[in-house]
Structure formats: C-alpha cells, structure tokens
Short mmCIF file of C-alpha atoms and ligand atoms in Angstrom, two decimals:
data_model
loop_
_atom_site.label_atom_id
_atom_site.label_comp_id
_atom_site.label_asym_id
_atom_site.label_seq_id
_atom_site.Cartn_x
_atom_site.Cartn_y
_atom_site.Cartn_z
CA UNK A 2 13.87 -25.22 0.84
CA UNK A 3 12.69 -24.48 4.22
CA UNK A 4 12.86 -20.28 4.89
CA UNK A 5 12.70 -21.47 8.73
CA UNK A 6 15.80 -23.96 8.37
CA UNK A 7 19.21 -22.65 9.94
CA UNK A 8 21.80 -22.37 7.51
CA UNK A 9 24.97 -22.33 9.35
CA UNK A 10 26.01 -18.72 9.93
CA UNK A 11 28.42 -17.51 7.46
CA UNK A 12 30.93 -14.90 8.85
CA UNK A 13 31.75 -12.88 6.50
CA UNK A 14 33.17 -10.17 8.50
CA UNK A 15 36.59 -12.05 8.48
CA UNK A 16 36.64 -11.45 4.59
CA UNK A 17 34.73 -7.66 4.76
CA UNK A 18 35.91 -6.08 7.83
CA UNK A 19 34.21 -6.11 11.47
CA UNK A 20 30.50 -4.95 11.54
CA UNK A 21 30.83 -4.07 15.47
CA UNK A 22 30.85 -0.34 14.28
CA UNK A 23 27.01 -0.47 13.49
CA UNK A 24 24.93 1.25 16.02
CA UNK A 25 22.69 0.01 18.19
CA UNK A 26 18.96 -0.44 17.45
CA UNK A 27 20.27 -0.53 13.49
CA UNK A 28 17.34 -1.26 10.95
CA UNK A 29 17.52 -4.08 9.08
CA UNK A 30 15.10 -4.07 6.16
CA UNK A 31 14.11 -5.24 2.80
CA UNK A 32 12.48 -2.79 -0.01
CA UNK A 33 10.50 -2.90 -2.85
CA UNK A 34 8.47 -1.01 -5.36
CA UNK A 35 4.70 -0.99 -6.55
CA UNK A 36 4.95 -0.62 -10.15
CA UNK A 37 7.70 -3.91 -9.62
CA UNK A 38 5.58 -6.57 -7.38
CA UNK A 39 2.21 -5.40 -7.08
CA UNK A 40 0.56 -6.41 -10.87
CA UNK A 41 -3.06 -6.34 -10.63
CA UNK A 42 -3.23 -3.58 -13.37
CA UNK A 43 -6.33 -2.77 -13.65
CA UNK A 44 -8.12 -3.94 -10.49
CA UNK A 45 -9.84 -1.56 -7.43
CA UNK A 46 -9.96 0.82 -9.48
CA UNK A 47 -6.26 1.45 -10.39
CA UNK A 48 -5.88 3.20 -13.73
CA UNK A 49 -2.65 3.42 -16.16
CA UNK A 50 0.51 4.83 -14.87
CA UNK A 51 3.48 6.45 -17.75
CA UNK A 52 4.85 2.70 -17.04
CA UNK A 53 1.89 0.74 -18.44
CA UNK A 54 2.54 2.48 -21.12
CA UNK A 55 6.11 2.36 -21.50
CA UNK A 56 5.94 -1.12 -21.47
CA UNK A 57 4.05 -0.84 -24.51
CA UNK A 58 6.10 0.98 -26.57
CA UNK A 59 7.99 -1.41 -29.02
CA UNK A 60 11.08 -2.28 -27.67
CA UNK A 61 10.92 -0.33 -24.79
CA UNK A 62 11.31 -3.19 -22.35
CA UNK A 63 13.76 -5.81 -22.86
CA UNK A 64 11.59 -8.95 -23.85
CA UNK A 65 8.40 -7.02 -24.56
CA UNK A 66 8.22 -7.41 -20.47
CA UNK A 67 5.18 -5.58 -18.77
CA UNK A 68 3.78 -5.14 -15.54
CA UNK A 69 0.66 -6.47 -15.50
CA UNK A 70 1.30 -9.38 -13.11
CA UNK A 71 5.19 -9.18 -12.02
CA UNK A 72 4.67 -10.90 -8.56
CA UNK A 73 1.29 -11.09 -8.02
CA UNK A 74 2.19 -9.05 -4.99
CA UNK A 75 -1.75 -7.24 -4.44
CA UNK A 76 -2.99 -10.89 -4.44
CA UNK A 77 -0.24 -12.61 -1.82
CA UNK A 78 0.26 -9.53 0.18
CA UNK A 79 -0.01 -11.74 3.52
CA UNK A 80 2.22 -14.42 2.14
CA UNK A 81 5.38 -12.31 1.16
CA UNK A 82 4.98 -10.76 4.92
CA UNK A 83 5.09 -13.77 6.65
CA UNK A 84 8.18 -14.54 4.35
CA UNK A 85 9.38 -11.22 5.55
CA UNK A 86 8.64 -11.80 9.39
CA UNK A 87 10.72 -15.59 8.43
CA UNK A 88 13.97 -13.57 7.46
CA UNK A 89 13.63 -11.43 10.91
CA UNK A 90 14.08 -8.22 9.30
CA UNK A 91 12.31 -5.24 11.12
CA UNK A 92 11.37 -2.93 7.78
CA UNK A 93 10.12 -2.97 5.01
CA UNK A 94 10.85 -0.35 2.56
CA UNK A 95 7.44 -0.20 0.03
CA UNK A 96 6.17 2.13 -2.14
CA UNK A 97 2.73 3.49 -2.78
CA UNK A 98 0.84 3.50 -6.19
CA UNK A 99 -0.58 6.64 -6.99
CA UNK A 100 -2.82 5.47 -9.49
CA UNK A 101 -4.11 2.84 -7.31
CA UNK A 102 -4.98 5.69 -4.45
CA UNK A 103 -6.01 8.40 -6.84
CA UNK A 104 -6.80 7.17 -10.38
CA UNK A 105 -6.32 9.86 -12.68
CA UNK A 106 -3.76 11.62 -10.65
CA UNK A 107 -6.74 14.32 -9.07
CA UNK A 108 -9.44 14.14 -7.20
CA UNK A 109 -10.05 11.90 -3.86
CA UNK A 110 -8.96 8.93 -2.99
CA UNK A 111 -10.07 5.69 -4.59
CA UNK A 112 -11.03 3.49 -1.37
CA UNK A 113 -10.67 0.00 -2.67
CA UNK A 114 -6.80 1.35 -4.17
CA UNK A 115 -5.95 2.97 -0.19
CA UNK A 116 -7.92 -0.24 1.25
CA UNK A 117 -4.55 -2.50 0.12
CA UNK A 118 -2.45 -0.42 1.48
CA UNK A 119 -4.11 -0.22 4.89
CA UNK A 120 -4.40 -4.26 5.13
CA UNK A 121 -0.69 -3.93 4.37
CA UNK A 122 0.27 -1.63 7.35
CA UNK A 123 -1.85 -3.93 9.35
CA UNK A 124 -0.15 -7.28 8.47
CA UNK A 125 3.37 -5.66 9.29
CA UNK A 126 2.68 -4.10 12.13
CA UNK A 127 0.91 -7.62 13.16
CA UNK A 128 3.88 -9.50 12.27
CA UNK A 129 6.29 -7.33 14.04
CA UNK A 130 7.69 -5.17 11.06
CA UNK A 131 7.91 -1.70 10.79
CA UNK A 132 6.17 0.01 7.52
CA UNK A 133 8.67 2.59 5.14
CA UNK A 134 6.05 4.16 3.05
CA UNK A 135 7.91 5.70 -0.18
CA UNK A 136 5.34 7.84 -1.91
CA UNK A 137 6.43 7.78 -5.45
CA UNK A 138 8.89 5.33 -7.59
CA UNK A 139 8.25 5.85 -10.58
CA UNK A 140 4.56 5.20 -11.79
CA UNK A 141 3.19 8.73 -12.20
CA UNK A 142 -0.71 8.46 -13.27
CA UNK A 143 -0.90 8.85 -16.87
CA UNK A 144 -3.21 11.51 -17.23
CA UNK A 145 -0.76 13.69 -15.05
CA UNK A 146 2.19 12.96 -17.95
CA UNK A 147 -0.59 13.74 -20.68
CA UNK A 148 -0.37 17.15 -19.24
CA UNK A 149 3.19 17.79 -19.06
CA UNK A 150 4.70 15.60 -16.19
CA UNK A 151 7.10 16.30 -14.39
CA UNK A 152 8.95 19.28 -16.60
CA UNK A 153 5.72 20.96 -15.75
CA UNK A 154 4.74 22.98 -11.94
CA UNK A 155 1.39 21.64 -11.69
CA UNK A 156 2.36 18.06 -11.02
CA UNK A 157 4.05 19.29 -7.89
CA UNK A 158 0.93 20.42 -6.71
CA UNK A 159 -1.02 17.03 -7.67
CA UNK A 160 1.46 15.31 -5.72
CA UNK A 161 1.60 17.02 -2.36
CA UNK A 162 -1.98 16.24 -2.69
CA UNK A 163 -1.86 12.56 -3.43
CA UNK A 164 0.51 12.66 -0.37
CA UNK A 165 -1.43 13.67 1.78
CA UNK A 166 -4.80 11.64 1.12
CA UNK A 167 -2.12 8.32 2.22
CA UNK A 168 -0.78 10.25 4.94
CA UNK A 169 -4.62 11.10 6.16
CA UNK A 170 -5.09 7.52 6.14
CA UNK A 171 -1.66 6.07 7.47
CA UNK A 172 -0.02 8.22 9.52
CA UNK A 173 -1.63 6.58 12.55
CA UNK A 174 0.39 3.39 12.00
CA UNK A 175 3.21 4.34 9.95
CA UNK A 176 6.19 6.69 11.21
CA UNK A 177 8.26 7.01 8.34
CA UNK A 178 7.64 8.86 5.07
CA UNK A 179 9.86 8.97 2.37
CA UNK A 180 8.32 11.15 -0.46
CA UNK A 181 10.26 10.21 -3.79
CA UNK A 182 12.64 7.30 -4.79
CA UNK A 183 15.77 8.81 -6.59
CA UNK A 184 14.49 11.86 -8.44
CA UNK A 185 17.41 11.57 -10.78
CA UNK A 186 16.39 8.85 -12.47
CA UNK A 187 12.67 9.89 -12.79
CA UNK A 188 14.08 13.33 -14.27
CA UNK A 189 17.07 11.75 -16.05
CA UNK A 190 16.23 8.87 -17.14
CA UNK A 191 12.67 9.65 -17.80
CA UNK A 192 13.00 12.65 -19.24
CA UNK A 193 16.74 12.77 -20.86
CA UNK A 194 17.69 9.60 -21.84
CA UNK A 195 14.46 8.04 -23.05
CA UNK A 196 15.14 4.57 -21.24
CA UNK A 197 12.61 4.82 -18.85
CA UNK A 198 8.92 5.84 -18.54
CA UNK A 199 7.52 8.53 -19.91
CA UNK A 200 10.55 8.44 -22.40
CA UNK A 201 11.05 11.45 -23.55
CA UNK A 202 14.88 13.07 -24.81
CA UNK A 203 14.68 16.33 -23.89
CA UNK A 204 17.34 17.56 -21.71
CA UNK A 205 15.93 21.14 -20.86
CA UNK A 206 12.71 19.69 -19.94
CA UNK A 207 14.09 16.77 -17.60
CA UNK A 208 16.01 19.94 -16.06
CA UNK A 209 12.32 21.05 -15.30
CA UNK A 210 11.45 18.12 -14.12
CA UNK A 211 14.20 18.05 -11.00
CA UNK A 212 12.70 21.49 -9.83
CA UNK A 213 9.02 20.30 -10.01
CA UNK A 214 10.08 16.84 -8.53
CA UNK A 215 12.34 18.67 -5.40
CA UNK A 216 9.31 21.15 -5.11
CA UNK A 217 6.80 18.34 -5.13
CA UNK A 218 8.71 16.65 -1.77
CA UNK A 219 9.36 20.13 -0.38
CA UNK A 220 4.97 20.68 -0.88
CA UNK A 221 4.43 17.04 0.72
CA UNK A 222 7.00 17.19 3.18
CA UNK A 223 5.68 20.85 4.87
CA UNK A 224 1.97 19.31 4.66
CA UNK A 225 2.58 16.11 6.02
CA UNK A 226 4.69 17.62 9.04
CA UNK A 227 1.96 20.36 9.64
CA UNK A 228 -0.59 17.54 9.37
CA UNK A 229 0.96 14.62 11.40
CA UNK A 230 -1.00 13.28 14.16
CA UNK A 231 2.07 12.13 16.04
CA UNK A 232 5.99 11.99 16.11
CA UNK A 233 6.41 11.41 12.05
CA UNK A 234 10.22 10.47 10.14
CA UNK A 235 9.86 12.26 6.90
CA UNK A 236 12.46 12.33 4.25
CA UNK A 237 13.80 11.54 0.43
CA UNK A 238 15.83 8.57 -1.02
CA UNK A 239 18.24 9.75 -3.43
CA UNK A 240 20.10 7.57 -5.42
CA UNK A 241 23.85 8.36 -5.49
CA UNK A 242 27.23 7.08 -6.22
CA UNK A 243 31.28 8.60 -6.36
CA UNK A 244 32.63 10.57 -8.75
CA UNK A 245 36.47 10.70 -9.00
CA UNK A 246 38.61 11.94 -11.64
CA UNK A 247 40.34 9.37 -13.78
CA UNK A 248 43.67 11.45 -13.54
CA UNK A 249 45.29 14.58 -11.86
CA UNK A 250 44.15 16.38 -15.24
CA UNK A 251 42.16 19.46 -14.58
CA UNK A 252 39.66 18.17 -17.83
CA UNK A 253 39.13 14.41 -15.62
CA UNK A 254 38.92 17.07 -12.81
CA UNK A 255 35.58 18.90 -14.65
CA UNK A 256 34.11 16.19 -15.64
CA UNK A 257 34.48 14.49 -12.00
CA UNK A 258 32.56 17.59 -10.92
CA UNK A 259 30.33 17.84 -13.84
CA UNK A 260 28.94 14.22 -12.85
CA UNK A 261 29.35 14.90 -8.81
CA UNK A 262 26.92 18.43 -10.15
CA UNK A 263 24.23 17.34 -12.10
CA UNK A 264 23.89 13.84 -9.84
CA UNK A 265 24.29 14.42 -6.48
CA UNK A 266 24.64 18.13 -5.44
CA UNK A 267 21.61 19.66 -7.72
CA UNK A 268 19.65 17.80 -5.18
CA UNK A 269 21.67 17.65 -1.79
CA UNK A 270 22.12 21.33 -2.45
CA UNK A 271 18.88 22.66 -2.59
CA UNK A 272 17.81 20.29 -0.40
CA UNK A 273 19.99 20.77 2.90
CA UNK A 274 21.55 24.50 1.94
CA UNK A 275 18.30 25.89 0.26
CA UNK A 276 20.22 27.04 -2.84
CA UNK A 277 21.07 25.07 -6.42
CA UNK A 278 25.17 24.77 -6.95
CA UNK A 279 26.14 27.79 -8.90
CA UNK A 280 28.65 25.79 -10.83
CA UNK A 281 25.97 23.26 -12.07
CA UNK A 282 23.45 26.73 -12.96
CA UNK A 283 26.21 28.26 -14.91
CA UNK A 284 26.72 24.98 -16.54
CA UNK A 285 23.22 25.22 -17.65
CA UNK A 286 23.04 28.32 -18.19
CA UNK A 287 25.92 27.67 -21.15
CA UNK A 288 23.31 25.55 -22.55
CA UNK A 289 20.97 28.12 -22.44
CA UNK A 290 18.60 26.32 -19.46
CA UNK A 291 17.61 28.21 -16.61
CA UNK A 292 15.49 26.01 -13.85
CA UNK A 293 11.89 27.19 -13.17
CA UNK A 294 12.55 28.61 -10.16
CA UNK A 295 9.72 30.56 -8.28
CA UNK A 296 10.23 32.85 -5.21
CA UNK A 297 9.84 31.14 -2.11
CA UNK A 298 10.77 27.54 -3.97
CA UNK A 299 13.75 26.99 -2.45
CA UNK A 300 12.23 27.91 0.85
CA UNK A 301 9.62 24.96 0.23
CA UNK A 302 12.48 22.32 -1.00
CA UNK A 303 15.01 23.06 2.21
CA UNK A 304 11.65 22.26 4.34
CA UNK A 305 13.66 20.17 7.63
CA UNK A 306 13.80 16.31 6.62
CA UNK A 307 14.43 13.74 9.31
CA UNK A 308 15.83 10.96 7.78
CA UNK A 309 17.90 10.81 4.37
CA UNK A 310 17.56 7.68 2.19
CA UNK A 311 20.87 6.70 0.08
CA UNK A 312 20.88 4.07 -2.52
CA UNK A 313 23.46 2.84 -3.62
CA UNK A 314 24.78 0.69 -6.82
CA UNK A 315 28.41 1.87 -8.00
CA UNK A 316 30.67 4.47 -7.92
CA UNK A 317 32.68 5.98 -11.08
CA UNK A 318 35.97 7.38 -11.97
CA UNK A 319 35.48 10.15 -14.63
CA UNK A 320 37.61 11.05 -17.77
CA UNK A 321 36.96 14.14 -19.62
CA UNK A 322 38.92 13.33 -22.87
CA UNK A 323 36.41 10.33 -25.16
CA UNK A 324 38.05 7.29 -26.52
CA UNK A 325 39.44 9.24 -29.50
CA UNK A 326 40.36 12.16 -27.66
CA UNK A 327 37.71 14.80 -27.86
CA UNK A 328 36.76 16.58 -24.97
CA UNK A 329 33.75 18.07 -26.42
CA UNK A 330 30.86 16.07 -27.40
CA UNK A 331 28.58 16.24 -31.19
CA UNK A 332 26.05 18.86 -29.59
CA UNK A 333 28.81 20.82 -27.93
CA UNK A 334 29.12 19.44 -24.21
CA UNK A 335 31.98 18.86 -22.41
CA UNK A 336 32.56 14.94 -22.48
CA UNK A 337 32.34 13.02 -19.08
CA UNK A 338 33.21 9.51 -19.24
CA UNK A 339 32.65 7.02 -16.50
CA UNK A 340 35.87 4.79 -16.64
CA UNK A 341 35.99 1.39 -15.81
CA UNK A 342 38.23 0.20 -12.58
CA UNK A 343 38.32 -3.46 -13.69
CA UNK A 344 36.39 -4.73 -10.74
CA UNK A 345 34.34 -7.45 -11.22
CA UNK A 346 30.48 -6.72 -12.43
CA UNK A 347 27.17 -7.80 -11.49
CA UNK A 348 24.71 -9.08 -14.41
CA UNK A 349 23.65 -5.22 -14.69
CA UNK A 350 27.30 -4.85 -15.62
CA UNK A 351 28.00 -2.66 -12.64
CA UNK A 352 31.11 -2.81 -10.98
CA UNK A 353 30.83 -4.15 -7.65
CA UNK A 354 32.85 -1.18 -5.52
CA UNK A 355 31.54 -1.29 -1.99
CA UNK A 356 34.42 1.20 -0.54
CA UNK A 357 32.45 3.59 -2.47
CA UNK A 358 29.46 3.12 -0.06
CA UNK A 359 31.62 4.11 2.64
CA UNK A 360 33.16 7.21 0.58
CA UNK A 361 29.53 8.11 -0.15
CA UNK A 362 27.69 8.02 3.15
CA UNK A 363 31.20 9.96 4.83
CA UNK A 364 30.95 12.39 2.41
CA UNK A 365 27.31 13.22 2.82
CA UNK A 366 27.85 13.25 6.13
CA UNK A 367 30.57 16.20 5.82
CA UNK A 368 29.33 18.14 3.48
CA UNK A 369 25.77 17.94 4.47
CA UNK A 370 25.58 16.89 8.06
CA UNK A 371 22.43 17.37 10.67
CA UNK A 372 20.51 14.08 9.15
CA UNK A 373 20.46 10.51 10.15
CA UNK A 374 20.27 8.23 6.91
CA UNK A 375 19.63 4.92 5.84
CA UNK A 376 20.64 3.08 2.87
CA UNK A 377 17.33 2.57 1.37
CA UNK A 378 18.52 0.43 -1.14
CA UNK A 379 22.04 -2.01 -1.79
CA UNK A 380 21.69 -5.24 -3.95
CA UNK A 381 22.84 -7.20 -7.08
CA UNK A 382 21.54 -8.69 -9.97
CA UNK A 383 23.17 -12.13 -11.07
CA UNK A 384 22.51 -14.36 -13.41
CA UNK A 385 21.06 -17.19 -11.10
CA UNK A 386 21.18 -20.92 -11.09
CA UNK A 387 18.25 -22.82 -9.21
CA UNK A 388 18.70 -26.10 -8.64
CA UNK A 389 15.72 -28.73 -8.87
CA UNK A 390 13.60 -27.16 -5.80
CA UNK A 391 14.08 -23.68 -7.45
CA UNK A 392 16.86 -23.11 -4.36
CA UNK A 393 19.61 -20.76 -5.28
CA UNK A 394 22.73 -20.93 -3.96
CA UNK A 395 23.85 -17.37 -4.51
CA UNK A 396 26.97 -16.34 -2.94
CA UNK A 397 27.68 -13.61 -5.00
CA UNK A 398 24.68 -12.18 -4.26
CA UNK A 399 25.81 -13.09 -0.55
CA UNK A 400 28.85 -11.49 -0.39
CA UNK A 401 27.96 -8.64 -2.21
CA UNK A 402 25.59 -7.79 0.56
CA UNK A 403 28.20 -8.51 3.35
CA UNK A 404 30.96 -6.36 1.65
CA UNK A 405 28.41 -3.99 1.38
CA UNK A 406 26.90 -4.19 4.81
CA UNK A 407 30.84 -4.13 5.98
CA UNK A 408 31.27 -1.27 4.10
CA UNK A 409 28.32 0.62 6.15
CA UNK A 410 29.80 -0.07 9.20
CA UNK A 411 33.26 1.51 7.95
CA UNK A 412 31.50 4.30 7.39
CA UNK A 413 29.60 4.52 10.94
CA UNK A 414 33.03 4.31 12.66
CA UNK A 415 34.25 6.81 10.32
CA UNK A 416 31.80 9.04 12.32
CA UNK A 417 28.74 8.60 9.41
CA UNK A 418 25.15 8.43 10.86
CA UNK A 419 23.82 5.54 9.05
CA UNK A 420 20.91 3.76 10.77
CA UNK A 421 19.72 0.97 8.55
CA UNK A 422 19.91 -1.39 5.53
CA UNK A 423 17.67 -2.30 3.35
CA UNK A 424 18.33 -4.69 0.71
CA UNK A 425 17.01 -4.34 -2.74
CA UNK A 426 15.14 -6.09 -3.11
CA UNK A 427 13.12 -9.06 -1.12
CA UNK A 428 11.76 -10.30 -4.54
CA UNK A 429 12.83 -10.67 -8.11
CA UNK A 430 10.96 -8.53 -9.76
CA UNK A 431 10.24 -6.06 -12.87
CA UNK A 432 13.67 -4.42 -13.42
CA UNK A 433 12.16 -1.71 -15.55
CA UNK A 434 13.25 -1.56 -18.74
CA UNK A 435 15.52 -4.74 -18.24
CA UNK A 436 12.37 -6.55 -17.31
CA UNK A 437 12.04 -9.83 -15.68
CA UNK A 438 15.76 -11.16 -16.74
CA UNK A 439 17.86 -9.45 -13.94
CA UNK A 440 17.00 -10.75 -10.67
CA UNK A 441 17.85 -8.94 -7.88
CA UNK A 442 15.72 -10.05 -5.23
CA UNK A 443 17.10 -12.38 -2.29
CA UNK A 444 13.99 -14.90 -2.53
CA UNK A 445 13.55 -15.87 -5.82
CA UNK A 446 10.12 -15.64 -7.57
CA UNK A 447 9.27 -18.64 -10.49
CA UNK A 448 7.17 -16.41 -12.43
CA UNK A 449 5.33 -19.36 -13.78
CA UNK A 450 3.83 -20.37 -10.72
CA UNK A 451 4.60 -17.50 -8.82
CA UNK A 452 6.45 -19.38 -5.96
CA UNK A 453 8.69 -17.90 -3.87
CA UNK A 454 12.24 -19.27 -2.66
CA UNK A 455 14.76 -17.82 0.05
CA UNK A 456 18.37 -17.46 -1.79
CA UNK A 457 21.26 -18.13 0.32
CA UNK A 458 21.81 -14.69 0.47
CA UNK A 459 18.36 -14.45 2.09
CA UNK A 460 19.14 -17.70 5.13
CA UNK A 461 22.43 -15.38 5.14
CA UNK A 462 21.23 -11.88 5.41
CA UNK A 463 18.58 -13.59 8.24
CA UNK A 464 21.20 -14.86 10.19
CA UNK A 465 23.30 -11.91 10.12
CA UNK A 466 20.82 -10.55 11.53
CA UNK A 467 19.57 -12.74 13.90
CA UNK A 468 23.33 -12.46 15.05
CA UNK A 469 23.95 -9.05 14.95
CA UNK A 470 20.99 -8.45 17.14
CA UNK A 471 21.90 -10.70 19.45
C1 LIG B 24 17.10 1.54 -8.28
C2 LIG B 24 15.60 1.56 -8.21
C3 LIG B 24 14.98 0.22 -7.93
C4 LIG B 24 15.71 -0.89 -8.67
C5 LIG B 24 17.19 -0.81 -8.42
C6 LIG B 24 17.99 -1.91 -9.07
O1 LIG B 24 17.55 2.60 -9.04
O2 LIG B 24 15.15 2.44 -7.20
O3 LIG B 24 13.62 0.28 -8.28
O4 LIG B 24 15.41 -0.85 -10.00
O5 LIG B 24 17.67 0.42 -8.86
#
C-alpha cells in the first residue's frame, strides 16, 4: 500500500474523548531502540553487547531469536526516515549503541560506530524531524558486565563517559538527551528476574544496580549540562504504571505500596527530592540490603532534568493475600499480586487500561511537579493479519493508540504537563526476550525481505496528526 495515500480520517475522539486539551506545539513522535532495529552486529567496529549474548543462551529468547539482523536498520537508515517524514511525525525517539561508539565499553570513540549516528542526525534534521537521542536501552558492552555491570560503581563512571563522547559529537544538532530507557527493567529484569540480558537472579545485586544506574544519569546529566554548546533538553524515561489496592484491606494496601515503592518512587524519589523513600529502605533493609550509597550521590542523581520521559504499558491492582491465601511468600516476602481487571489484553497479555495513563501522568505531576514530560513510549503488540500486499489492517492497534492518545489529553486538562507522544514503536522489531513474534511496530517489517508496510494504525496516527496540527 501506498504510505502517501489518504486514508479517510478516522475520528476516534467520538469513541475516546476530545483531544482539544493537548497543548499547542505538542510532539508527535515515533521511537525505537538500537539493540531492536539496527542489526549489523559486528560491523564498524561494533563489538558484543550483554544482549548478543543473551540471545545465546539456550532458551533465553523465545524462538532462539537474535539480533544480528532484526531490521536491517544500519543498512536502510535513509529509507525508514523518509518513511518517517511520510507519516508527518516531528520526532523520533532513538537510541544510541554503546558498543557501536565505544567498543569495549572504555576508551575513545570508535569513528566508523559515531559516523552512523551522525548521518542519522543529518537525514532527520534534513527531512524535517527532530532527533531524541536516548543514551542507553539496554545493550551494555559486554566487557563492562564481565566486570560487574551494573550492581557495580564503576559502570557509572564508564557511562557518563560514553555520554559524553556522543554528546561531543551531537550536541550541535540534537537538543534533547535522554540518558537511560526505564532503569527498572535494566535493574529488575536484568538483574532479578533473569528474563532479560545479562540474566542474572540476584535481588541484592539488581538493588545495586538502580543506584549505579540513577548515579550513572545523575554523572551524564551534570557533564552534559556543564558541557553543552547551546540550549540542551536533558532528562530520563522511566517506565511506569498504577498501583492500586485490590481491596480496602490494609495487606492489598502494602502491597499497593510495596509495588508503587520498589517501581516508581525508588526512582522519582531520588530523582526529583534527592532522597530514596524510607519506606522502600526499611523494606530492604528487612531483607538485609542496604543501597551503595556514597556521600554526595544523591546530590549527583537530583542533578535538574528538563524533560521527564514516561512509558507506559498497563496499570495494576495489587492483592497482598496469594491464590491460596498466604501473605508471605517461600523466601519470606510479603506477597504482592498484580490482579487482573478483566479488560481485554494485547498479544503481550497486558491489559489494555488507558485511564491509567491519565492517573499516571496526574499523579507525577502532583507529587513530583516542576518538569514537562513526554510519553516516550505507548503501543501494542497484536497478533497481526497481512493481507496479500503484506497491508495490515490493524484497528486494535488503532484504537489502542487513540484511547491512549485521548487519555493524554485527559490528563493535560487535568492540569498534567505532557508535551508529546511517541509511539512504540515505528517498526516491528526484536521484542527482547519475546523475539520477533510480538509486533508492535505501526509499519510492519517482512523479515524475509525486509520490506516495510504502513499499518492502518500508521495512515491513522498520520492523519491524526496531520489534523491535529492543522
Ligand atoms: C519497553 C521497552 C521497549 C519495548 C516496549 C514494548 O519496556 O522500552 O524497548 O520493548 O517495552
């Protein structure tokens, strides 16, 4: 299908609610990641990151998946542009490959690796679209894991040093800098749970790891303000969701908080007050963890951000009683259970909840007010159909956007500063350890021929725009 045909404009906003609330001179972006387009492995210069590996580890990825070529991104960087410049959004949300810029995690920069992303800046800026830089997501140079990762200081210090070698080189064209994508899944997922790169099922040490990964953006942050050439944006994207109790119960009650603790306020807290939650330390502290904490750390952390990225998937209700009524777990923990509402699910099986966007981004905005944000990333896997041209007509994917787009301009008339969205993702691409199979991207990649195809949800979310514009 033509990307330049008009597809008659779908209004949504009868079904969603009236999107006049947005503010003027909104964003309207799409994002991805490296590690999930890019491929091109082992080319320029671009050694291993803890996801190469991963994907090598025996049923760490479903279907053996790896990221070797995902979308052939490095190779049609101009061509997924001009697709971008076809669906009229003004961002795009990318992120940076440190092992691409600085193999090995140390050292200078590796100029064929920094050369890509240069020729990228150039071809948005050339085709109207404004650059996002995101320094990490994910794919932390393997050397730098071999020596601890994350649950260790140093790799703070490596990264405010990768930082800046793409700030030296970008800051001229690009105005906003958003160091890491969702430290909570890098710490918690990476470190805890064992379902995503490096692996590892430690608890304490993925503790670590959220210290060392807040100090590492409070490091960048302070040397890429002291070093900007010009007015610079400079923030984090966390990744965050609701957490209500299941019941009036005062156990559903500790387990909301619990969840609300340990995802969304051991960062916000330290990162906007200068000071961890005291109810999430002496949670720890029961477990016998203490965080690494240095003098002058939190100092560094609370460093002034401009810009606050949210992304957003679901929101939970939270029981603190299991299914056969325990409320303590095997190793001791209290039990918090997310609870199904019975909403319908996305192929992730996440329940689609978009009033919890709005209940989000008003409730960062109370409780931690002073910063602009941006939802930095909203979208849906499903389990798509293409027809013979490899078109898909995806209006679940479609409305899940415009509920959720809706549900961002509830939230700006309920007084939330909310600037932009970008929808995750423009591609289909490498869902991490679910691999290839969930799609969430609004143009469809073949990943035989490597072809790309606007969704519906794509002609949609371009016309929205066109019309929301004006
Ligand atoms: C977010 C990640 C992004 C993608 C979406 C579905 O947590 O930042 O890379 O995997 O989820």
């Amino acid at each position: 299908m033509d990307p330049t045909a008009t597809l008659s404009p779908v209004d949504d906003s009868s079904r969603h609610g009236p999107l006049d609330d947005l503010p003027t001179g909104f964003r309207w972006g799409v994002a991805t990641s490296a590690y999930q387009i890019e491929g091109a492995v082992a080319e320029d210069g671009r050694t291993p990151s803890i996801w190469d590996t991963f994907c090598r580890v025996p049923g760490a990825v479903a279907g053996g998946d790896i990221g070797d070529a995902a979308c052939d991104h490095y190779h049609r960087m101009p061509e997924d542009v001009a697709l971008m410049r076809d669906l009229a959004v003004d961002t795009y949300r990318f992120s940076v490959a440190w092992p691409r810029v600085q193999p090995g995690g140390r050292g200078p920069a590796n100029p064929a690796g920094l050369a890509f992303y240069d020729r990228l800046v150039d071809e948005l800026l050339g085709n109207g679209i404004d650059p996002w830089v995101t320094l990490y997501h994910w794919d932390l140079p393997q050397e730098l894991e071999d020596a601890g990762g994350w649950p260790v200081r140093e790799t703070a210090y490596r990264f405010a040093d990768y930082a800046l070698l793409v700030f030296d080189r970008l800051s001229d064209r690009v105005r906003t800098w958003t160091t890491l994508n969702e430290p909570w899944c890098s710490a918690m997922l990476g470190y805890a749970y064992g379902a995503h790169a490096p692996g590892r099922r430690d608890f304490a040490a993925s503790m670590h790891a959220v210290h060392h990964l807040l100090l590492a953006h409070g490091l960048a942050t302070q040397r890429m303000r002291a070093a900007a050439p010009g007015p610079v944006d400079l923030g984090i994207t966390l990744n965050m969701g609701t957490a209500e109790p299941a019941t009036d119960s005062d156990l559903d009650a500790a387990a909301a908080r619990r969840s609300d603790g340990l995802g969304t306020r051991l960062y916000l807290d330290p990162l906007r007050r200068g000071r961890y939650p005291a109810d999430v330390l002496a949670d720890l502290e029961r477990r016998g963890i203490r965080l690494p904490v240095e003098p002058g750390d939190l100092e560094i952390i609370s460093a002034p951000i401009d810009v606050l990225g949210v992304n957003y998937y679901m929101g939970h209700l939270f029981s603190g009683v299991d299914e056969d009524g325990r409320t303590v777990d095997a190793a001791g923990n209290p039990v918090v259970r997310a609870i199904p509402r019975g909403l319908p699910r996305t192929a992730m099986d996440w329940e689609i909840f978009p009033q919890g966007l709005t209940d989000l981004l008003t409730r960062v905005a109370r409780d931690y007010p002073g910063v602009p944000m941006v939802v930095t990333e909203s979208g849906a896997a499903f389990d798509d159909a293409p027809d013979a041209t490899g078109y898909v007509a995806d209006e679940d994917r479609t409305a899940y956007h415009a509920a959720h787009i809706a549900a961002v301009a509830r939230a700006c008339r309920d007084g939330a500063d909310v600037r932009g969205y970008f929808a995750w993702s423009l591609l289909d691409n490498f869902e991490w350890a679910y691999g290839y199979d969930k799609r969430f991207g609004i143009v469809r990649v073949d990943y035989d021929t490597q072809v790309r195809t606007p969704k519906r949800s794509a002609l949609w979310y371009r016309d929205t725009i066109r019309r929301l514009r004006g």
